[in-house]
Tab-separated table of C-alpha atoms and ligand atoms in Angstrom:
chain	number	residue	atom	x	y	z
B	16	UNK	CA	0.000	0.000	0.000
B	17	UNK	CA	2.725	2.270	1.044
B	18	UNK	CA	5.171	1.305	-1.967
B	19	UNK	CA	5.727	4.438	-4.131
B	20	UNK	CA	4.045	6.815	-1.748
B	21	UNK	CA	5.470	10.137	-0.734
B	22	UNK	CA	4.599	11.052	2.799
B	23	UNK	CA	6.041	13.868	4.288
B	24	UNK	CA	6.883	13.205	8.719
B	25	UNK	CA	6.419	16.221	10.831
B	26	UNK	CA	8.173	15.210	13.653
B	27	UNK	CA	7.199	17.668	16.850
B	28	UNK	CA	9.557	18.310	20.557
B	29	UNK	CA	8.476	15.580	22.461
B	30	UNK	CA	10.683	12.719	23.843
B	31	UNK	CA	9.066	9.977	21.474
B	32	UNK	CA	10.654	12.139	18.241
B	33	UNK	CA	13.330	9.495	18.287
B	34	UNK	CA	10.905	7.054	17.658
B	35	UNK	CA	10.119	8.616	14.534
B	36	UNK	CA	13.862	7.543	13.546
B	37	UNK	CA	12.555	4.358	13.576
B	38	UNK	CA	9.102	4.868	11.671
B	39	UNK	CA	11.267	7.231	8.729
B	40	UNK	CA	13.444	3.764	8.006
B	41	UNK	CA	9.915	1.336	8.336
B	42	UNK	CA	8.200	3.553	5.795
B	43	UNK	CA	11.453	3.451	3.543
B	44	UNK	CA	11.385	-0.199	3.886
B	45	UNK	CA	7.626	-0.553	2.454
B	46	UNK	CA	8.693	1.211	-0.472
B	47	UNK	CA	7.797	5.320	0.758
B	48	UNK	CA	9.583	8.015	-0.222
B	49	UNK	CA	9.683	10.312	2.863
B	50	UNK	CA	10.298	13.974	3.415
B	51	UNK	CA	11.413	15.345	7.006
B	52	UNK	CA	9.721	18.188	8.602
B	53	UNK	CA	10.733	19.230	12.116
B	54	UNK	CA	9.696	21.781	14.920
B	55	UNK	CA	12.647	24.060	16.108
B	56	UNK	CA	11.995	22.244	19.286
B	57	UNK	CA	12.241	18.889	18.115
B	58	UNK	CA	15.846	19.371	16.873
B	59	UNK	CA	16.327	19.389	20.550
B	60	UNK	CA	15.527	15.587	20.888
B	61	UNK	CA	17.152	15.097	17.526
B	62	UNK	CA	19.833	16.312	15.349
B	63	UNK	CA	18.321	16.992	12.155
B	64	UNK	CA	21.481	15.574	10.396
B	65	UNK	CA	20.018	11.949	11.523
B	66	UNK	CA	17.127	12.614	9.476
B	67	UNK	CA	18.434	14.255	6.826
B	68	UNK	CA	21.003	11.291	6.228
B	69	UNK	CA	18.479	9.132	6.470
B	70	UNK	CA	15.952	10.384	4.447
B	71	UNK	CA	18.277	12.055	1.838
B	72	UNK	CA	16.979	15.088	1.534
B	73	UNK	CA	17.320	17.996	3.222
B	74	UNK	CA	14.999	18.549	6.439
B	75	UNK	CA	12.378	21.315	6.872
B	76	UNK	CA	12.362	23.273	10.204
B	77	UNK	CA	12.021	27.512	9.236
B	78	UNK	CA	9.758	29.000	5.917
B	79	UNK	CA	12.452	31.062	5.614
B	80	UNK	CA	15.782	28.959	5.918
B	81	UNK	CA	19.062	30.884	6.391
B	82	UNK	CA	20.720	29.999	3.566
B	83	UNK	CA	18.374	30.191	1.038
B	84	UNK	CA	19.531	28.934	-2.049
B	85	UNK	CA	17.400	30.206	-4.320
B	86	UNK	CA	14.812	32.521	-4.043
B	87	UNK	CA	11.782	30.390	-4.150
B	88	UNK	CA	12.935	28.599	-1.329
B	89	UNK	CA	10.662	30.153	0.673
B	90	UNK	CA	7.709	28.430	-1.210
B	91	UNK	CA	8.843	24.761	0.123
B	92	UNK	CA	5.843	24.242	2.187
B	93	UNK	CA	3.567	25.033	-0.620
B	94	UNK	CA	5.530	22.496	-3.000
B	95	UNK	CA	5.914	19.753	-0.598
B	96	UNK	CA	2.129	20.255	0.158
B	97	UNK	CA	1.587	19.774	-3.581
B	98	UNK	CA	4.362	16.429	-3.166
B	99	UNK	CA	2.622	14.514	-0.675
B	100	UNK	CA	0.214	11.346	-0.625
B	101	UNK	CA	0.195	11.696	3.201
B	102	UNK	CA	1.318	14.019	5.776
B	103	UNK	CA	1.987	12.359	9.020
B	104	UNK	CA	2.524	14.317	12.467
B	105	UNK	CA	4.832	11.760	14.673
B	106	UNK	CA	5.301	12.343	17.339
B	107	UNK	CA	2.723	15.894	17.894
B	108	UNK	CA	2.552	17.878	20.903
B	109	UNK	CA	-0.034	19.581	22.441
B	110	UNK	CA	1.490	22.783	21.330
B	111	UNK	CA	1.591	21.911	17.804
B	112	UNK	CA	-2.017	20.574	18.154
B	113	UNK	CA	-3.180	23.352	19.466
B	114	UNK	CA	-1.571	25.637	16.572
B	115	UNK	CA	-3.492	22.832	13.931
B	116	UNK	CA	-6.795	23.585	15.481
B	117	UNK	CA	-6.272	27.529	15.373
B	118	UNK	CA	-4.615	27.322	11.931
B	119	UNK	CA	-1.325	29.008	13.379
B	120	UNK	CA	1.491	28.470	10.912
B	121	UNK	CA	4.638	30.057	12.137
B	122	UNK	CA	7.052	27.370	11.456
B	123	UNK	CA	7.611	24.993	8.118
B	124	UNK	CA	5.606	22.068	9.874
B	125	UNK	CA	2.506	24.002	10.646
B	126	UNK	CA	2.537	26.049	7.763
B	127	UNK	CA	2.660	22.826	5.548
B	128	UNK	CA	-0.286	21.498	7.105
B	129	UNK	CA	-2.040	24.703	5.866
B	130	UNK	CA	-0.916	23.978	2.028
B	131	UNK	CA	-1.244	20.297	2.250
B	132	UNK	CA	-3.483	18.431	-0.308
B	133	UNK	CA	-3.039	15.291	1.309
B	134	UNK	CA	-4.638	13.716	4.351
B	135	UNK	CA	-3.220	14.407	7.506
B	136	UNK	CA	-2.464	12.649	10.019
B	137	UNK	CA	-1.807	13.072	13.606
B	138	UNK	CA	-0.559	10.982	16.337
B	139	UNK	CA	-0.552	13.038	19.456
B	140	UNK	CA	1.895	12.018	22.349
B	141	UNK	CA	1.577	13.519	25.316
B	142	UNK	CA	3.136	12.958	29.199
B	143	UNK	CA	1.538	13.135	32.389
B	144	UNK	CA	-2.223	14.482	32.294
B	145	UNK	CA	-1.669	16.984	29.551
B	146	UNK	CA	-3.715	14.448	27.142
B	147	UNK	CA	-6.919	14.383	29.471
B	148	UNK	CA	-6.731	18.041	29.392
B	149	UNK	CA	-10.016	19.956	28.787
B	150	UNK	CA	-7.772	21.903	25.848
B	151	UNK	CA	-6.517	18.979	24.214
B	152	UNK	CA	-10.022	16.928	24.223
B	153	UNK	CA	-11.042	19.838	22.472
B	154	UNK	CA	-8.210	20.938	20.009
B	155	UNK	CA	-8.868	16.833	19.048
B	156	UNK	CA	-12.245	17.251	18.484
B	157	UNK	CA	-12.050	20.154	16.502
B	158	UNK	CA	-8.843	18.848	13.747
B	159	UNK	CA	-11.307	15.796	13.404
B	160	UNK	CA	-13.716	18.044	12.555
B	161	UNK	CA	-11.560	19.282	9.622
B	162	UNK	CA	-11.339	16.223	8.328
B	163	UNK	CA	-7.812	15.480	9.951
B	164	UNK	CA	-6.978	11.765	11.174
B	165	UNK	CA	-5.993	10.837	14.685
B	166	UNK	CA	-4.239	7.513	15.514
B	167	UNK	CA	-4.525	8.209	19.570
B	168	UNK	CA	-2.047	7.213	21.975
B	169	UNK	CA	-1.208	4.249	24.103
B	170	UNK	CA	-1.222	4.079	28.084
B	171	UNK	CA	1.810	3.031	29.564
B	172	UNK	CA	4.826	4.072	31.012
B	173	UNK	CA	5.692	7.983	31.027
B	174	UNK	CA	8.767	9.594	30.295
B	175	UNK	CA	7.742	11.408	33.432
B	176	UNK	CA	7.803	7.847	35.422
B	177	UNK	CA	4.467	8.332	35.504
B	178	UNK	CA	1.960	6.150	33.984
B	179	UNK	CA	-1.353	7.079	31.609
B	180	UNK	CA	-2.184	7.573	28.259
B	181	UNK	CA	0.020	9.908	25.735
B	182	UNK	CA	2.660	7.102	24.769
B	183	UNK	CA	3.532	6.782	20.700
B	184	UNK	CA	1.830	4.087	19.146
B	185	UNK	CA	3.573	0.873	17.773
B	186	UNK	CA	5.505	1.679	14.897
B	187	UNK	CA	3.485	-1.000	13.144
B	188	UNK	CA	0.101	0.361	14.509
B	189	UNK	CA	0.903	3.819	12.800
B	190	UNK	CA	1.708	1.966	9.376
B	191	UNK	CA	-1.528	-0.161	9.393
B	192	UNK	CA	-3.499	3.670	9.721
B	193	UNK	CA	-1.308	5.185	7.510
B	194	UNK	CA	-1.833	2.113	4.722
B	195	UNK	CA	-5.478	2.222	5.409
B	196	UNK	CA	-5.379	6.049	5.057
B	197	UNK	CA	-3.828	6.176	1.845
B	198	UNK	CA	-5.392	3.375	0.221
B	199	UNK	CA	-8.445	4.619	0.832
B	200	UNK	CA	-7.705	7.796	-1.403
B	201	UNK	CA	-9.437	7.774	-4.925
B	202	UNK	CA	-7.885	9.727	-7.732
B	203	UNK	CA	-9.343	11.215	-10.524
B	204	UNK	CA	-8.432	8.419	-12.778
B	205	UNK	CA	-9.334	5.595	-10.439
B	206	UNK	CA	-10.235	2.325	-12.564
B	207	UNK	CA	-9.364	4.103	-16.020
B	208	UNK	CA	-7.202	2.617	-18.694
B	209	UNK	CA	-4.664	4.862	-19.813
B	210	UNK	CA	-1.941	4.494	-22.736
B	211	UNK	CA	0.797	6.329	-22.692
B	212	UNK	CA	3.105	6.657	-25.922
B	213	UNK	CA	7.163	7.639	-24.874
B	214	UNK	CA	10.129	7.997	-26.949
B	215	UNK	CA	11.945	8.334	-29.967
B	216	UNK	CA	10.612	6.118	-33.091
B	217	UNK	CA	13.798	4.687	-35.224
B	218	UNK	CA	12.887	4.544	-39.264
B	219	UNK	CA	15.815	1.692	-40.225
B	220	UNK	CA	17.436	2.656	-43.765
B	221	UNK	CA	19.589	-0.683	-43.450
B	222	UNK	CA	20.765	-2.986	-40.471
B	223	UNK	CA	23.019	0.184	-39.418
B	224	UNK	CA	21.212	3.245	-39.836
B	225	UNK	CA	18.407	4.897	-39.114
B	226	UNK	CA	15.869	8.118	-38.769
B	227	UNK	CA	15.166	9.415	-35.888
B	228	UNK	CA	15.372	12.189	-33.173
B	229	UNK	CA	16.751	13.221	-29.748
B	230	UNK	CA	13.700	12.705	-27.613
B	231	UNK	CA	14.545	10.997	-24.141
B	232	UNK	CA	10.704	9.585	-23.375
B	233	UNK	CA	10.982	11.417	-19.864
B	234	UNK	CA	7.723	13.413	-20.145
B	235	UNK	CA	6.213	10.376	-21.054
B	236	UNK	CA	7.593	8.220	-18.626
B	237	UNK	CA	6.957	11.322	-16.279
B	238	UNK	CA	2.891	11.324	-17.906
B	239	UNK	CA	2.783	7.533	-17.162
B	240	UNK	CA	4.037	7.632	-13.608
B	241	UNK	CA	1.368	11.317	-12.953
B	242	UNK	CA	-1.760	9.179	-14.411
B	243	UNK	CA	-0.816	6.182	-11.864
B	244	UNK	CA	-0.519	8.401	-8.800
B	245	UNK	CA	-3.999	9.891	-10.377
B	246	UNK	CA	-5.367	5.879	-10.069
B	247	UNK	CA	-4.767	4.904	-13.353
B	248	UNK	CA	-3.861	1.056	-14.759
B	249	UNK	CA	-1.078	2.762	-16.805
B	250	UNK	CA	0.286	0.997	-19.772
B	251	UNK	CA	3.148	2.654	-21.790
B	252	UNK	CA	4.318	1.980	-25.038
B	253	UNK	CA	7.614	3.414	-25.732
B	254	UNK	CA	10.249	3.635	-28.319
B	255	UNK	CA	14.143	2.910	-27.816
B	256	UNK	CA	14.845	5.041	-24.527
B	257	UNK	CA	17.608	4.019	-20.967
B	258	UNK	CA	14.850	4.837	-19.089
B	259	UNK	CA	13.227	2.762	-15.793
B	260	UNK	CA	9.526	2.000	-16.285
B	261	UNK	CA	7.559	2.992	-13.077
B	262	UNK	CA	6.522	0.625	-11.121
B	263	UNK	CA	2.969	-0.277	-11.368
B	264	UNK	CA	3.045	0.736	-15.222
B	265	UNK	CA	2.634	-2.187	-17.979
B	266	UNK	CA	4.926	-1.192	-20.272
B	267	UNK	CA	5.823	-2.114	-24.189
B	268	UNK	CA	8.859	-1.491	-26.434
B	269	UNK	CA	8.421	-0.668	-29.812
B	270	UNK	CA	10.882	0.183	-32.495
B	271	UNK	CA	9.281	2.254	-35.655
B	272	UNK	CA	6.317	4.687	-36.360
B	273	UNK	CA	4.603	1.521	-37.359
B	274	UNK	CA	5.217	-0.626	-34.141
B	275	UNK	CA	3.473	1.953	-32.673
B	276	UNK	CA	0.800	2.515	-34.639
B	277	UNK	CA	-0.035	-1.156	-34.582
B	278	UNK	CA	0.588	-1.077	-30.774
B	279	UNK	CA	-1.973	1.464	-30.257
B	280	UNK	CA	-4.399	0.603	-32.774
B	281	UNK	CA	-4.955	-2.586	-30.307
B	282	UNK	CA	-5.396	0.293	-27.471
B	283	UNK	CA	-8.084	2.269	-29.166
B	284	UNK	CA	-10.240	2.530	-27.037
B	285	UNK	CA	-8.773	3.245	-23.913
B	286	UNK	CA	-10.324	6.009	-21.855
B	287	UNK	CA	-7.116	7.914	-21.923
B	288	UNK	CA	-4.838	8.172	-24.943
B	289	UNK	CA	-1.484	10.409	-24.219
B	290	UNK	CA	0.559	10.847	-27.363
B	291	UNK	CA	4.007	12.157	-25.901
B	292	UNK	CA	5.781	10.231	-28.306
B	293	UNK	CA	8.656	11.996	-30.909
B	294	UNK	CA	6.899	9.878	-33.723
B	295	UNK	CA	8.909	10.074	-36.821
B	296	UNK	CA	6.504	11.690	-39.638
B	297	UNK	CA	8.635	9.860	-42.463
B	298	UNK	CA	9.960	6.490	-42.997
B	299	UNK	CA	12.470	5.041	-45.874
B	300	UNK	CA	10.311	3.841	-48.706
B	301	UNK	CA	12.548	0.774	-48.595
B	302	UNK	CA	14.710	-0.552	-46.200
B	303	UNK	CA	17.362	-2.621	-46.975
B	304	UNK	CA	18.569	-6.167	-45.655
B	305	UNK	CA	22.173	-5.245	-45.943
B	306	UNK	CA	24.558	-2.477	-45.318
B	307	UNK	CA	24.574	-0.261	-47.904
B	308	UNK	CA	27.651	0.464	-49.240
B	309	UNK	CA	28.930	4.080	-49.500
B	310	UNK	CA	29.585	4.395	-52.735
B	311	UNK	CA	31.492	7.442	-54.443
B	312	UNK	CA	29.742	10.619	-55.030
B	313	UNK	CA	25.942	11.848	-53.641
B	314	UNK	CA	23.200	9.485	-52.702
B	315	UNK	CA	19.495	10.180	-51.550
B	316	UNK	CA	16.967	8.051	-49.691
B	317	UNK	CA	13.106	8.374	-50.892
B	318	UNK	CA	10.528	9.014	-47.808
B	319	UNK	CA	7.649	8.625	-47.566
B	320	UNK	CA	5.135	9.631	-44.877
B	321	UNK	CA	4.358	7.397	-42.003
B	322	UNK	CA	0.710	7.403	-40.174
B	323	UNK	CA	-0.389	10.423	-38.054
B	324	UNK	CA	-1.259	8.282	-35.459
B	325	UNK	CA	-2.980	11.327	-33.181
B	326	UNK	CA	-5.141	11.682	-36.116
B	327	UNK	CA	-5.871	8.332	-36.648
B	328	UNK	CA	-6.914	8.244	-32.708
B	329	UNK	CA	-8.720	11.758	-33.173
B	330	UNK	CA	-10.660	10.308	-36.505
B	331	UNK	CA	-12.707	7.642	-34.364
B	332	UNK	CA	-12.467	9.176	-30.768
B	333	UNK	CA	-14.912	7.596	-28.402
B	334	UNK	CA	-17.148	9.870	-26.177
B	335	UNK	CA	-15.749	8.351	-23.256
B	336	UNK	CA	-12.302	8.847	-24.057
B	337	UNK	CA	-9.584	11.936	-23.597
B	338	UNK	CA	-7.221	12.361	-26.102
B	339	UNK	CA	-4.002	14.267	-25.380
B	340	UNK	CA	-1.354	15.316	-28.028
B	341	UNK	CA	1.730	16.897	-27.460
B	342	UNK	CA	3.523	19.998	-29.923
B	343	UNK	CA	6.567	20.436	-30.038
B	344	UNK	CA	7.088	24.043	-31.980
B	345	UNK	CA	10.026	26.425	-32.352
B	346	UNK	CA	8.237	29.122	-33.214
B	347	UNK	CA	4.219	30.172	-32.677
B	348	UNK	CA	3.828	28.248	-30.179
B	349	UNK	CA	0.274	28.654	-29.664
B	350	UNK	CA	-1.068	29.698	-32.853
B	351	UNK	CA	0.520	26.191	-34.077
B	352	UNK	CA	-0.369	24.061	-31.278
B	353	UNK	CA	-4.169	25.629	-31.627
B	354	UNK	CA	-4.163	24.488	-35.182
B	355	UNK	CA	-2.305	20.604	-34.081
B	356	UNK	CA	-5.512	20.491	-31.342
B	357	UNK	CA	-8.391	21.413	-34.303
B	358	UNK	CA	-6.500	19.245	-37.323
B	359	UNK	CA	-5.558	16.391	-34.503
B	360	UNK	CA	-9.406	16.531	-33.481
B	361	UNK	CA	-7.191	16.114	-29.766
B	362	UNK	CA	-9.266	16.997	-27.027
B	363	UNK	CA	-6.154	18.871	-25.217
B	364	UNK	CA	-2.999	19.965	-26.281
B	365	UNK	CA	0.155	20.205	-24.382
B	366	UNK	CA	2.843	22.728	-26.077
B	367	UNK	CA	6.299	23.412	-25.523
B	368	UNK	CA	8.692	25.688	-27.358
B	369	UNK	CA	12.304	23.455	-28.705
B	370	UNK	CA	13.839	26.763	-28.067
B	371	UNK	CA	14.806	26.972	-24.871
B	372	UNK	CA	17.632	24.251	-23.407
B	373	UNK	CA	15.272	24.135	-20.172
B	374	UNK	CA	12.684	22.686	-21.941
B	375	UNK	CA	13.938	20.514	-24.783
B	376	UNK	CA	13.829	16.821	-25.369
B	377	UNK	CA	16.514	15.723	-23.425
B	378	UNK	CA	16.045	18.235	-20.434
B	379	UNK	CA	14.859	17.453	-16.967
B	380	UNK	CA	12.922	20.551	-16.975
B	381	UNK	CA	10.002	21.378	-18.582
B	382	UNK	CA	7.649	24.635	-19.491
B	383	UNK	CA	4.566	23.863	-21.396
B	384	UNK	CA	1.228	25.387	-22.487
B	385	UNK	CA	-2.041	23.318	-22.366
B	386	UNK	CA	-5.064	23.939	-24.625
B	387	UNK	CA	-8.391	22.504	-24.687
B	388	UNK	CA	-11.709	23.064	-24.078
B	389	UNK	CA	-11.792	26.364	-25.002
B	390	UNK	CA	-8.594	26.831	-21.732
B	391	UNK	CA	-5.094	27.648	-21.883
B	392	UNK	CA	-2.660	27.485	-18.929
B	393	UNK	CA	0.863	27.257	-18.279
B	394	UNK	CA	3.234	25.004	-15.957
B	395	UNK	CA	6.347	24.570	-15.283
B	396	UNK	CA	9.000	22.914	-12.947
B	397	UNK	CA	10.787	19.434	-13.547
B	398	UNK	CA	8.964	16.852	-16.059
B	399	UNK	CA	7.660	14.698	-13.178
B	400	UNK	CA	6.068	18.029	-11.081
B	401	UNK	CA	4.834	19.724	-15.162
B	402	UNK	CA	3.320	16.489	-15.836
B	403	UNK	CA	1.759	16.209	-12.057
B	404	UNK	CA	0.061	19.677	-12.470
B	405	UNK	CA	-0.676	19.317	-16.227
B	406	UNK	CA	-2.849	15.719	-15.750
B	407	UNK	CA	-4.484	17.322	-12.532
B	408	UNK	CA	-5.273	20.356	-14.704
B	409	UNK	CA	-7.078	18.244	-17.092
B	410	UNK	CA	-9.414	16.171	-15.277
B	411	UNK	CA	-10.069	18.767	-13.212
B	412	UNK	CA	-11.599	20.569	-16.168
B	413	UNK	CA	-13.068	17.176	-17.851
W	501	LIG	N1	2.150	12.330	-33.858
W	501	LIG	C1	1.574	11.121	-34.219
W	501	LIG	N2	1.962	10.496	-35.345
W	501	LIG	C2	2.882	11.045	-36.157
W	501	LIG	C3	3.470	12.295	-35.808
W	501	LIG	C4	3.084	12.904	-34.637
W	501	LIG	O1	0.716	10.622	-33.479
W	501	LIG	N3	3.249	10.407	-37.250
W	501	LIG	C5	1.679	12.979	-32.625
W	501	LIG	C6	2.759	13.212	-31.589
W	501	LIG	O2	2.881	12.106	-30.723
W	501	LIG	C7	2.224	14.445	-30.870
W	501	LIG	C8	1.477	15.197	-31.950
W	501	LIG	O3	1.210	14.250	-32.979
W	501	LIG	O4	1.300	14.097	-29.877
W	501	LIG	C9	2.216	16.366	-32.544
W	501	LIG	O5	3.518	15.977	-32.943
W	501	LIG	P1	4.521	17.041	-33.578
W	501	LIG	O6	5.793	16.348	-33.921
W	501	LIG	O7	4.576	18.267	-32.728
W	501	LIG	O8	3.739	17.494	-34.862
W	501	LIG	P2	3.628	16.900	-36.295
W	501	LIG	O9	2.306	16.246	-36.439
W	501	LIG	O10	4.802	16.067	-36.636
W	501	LIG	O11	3.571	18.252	-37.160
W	501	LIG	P3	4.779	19.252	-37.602
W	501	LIG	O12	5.955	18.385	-37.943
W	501	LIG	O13	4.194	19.943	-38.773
W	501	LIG	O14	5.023	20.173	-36.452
């Protein structure tokens, strides 16, 4: 359940926070990718540099870090809120509690509870009688009442020496709730069949050469893995690429324009078609069996045009299915995508300019503009985050 999540731990300045050493590496074991976010107090239990190591990536404590390195780095709450599957506060204080239920953000922890899109949940530890306290009973009451998830503590020994309830949960009790929370969480494209084309086509001249172009298949490997996080069963049909396929994805290999035409000609009807393949728009009108020898003097190859397979899809378009193109322009962008979405019949279009090294085939950065349904918007970030906001875009206008 937990394999390929991100959850983000808020870890809080109580004495079980070195506990949540132990929950970081249990999570990481089940497959999680997990973000650290601490209260300056909890740094005080401990160092930072023991989560940081462990989690490898840096740890969250101020909005406004020190040493900023860039200046949107006061935005990480807002980004990591965007990041998560599940935000989990382990250990949480009464004083952090008590900031939830007011809506107080004045350190990275709280304040990414305020941007989170995830669920949230809380596993308040508390010593002594602080967690029969007429403020905490009701600072519980009312986070429930926004929709936020408790997982409440055990009775047992204190760190006082005293005995009652306010002790961390089992490390394997706070899994179970977190698997249970997150798969419980429907996406947008939950029980949809989506195909996914990725990836260079390669048009063979002769057993040693062949058409084709620089495209690295990351924003469609980056689509597939966005429209599995959505819900999706994912399957992706790529060209020659050194790329991992996701986990959860079905993938394919094909080699030329017509692999893949066949390929998704037996995928027609899927309720999501993504086209982010570089397909090659000509192919050798013959191919040879043998090397071709070079010869003295000039030589030319006769083309001829393969299928527009977007077309092809756009031609006999179910109502129940999306259909997504890509353009890839160097100059009008828009005006030229615009025309690819009406020719394509595509329902959207998502547009990015060859002109810019931050945004080119082989790039891990991308900055596109989507059009459809009578909308245009912009994104950009890596592939993985563009392709993120660009599916949730969609379907949230569908
Ligand atoms: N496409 C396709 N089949 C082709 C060529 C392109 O399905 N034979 C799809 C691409 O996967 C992409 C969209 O069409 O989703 C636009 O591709 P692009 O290369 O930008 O445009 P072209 O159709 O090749 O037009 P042009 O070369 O004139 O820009």
């Amino acid at each position: 359940m937990l394999s390929g999540k991100r959850i983000i731990l808020g870890v809080t300045g109580g004495i079980a926070a070195y506990k949540a050493v132990f929950l970081l590496r249990e999570f990481q074991k089940a497959g999680a990718e997990v973000r650290v976010t601490m209260t300056p107090s909890a740094t005080r239990f401990v160092g930072l540099e023991t989560f940081a190591s462990l989690s490898g990536h840096d740890v969250a404590v101020d909005i406004f870090p020190e040493e900023q390195e860039s200046a949107t780095e006061w935005t990480r709450h807002i980004n990591w809120g965007e990041w998560a599957d599940l935000f989990i506060i382990a250990p949480c204080t009464g004083n952090t509690l008590a900031k939830i239920a007011n809506g107080i953000s004045d350190n990275m922890l709280t304040a990414t509870v305020l941007a989170a899109r995830s669920p949230l949940l809380i596993c308040p530890t508390m010593d002594g009688e602080m967690y029969e306290s007429p403020s905490v009973s009701e600072n519980l009451k009312k986070v429930q009442k926004f929709g936020y998830h408790i997982l409440e503590p055990e009775s047992g020994f204190l760190a006082s020496g005293l005995e009652g309830k306010g002790r961390l949960p089992e490390i394997e009790s706070i899994l179970k709730k977190a698997g249970a929370i997150i798969g419980s969480i429907k996406g947008p494209l939950e029980g949809k069949k989506v195909v996914v084309t990725a990836g260079p086509t390669r048009e063979f001249i002769d057993p040693v050469r062949f058409i084709s172009n620089p495209s690295s298949g990351k924003m469609g490997f980056a689509m597939a893995k966005a429209a599995l996080r959505l819900g999706a069963e994912v399957t992706l049909i790529h060209g020659p690429v050194s790329l991992k396929t996701p986990e959860g994805v079905v993938s394919r290999s094909i080699i030329s324009a017509e692999d893949l035409y066949n390929a998704v000609q037996q995928k027609a009807d899927a309720d999501v078609i993504i086209m982010a393949a570089a397909v090659s728009d000509f192919t050798p009108t013959e191919t040879f069996d043998h090397k071709v020898k070079k010869g003295h003097g000039e030589s030319s190859i006769n083309l001829k045009s393969t299928t527009d397979i977007l077309s092809w899809l756009g031609e006999r378009k179910p109502d129940h299915q999306t259909l997504i193109g890509f353009a890839m322009e160097t100059e009008n962008l828009i005006e030229n995508a615009g025309s690819k979405l009406e020719r394509k019949k595509a329902d959207w279009i998502i547009a990015n300019s060859l002109s810019n090294k931050d945004t080119g085939f082989e790039a891990d950065t991308n900055h596109v503009h989507v059009l459809g349904k009578g909308s245009e918007n912009e994104f950009k970030g890596t592939k993985q985050e563009v392709a993120e906001r660009v599916l949730k875009f969609i379907f949230d206008s569908e």
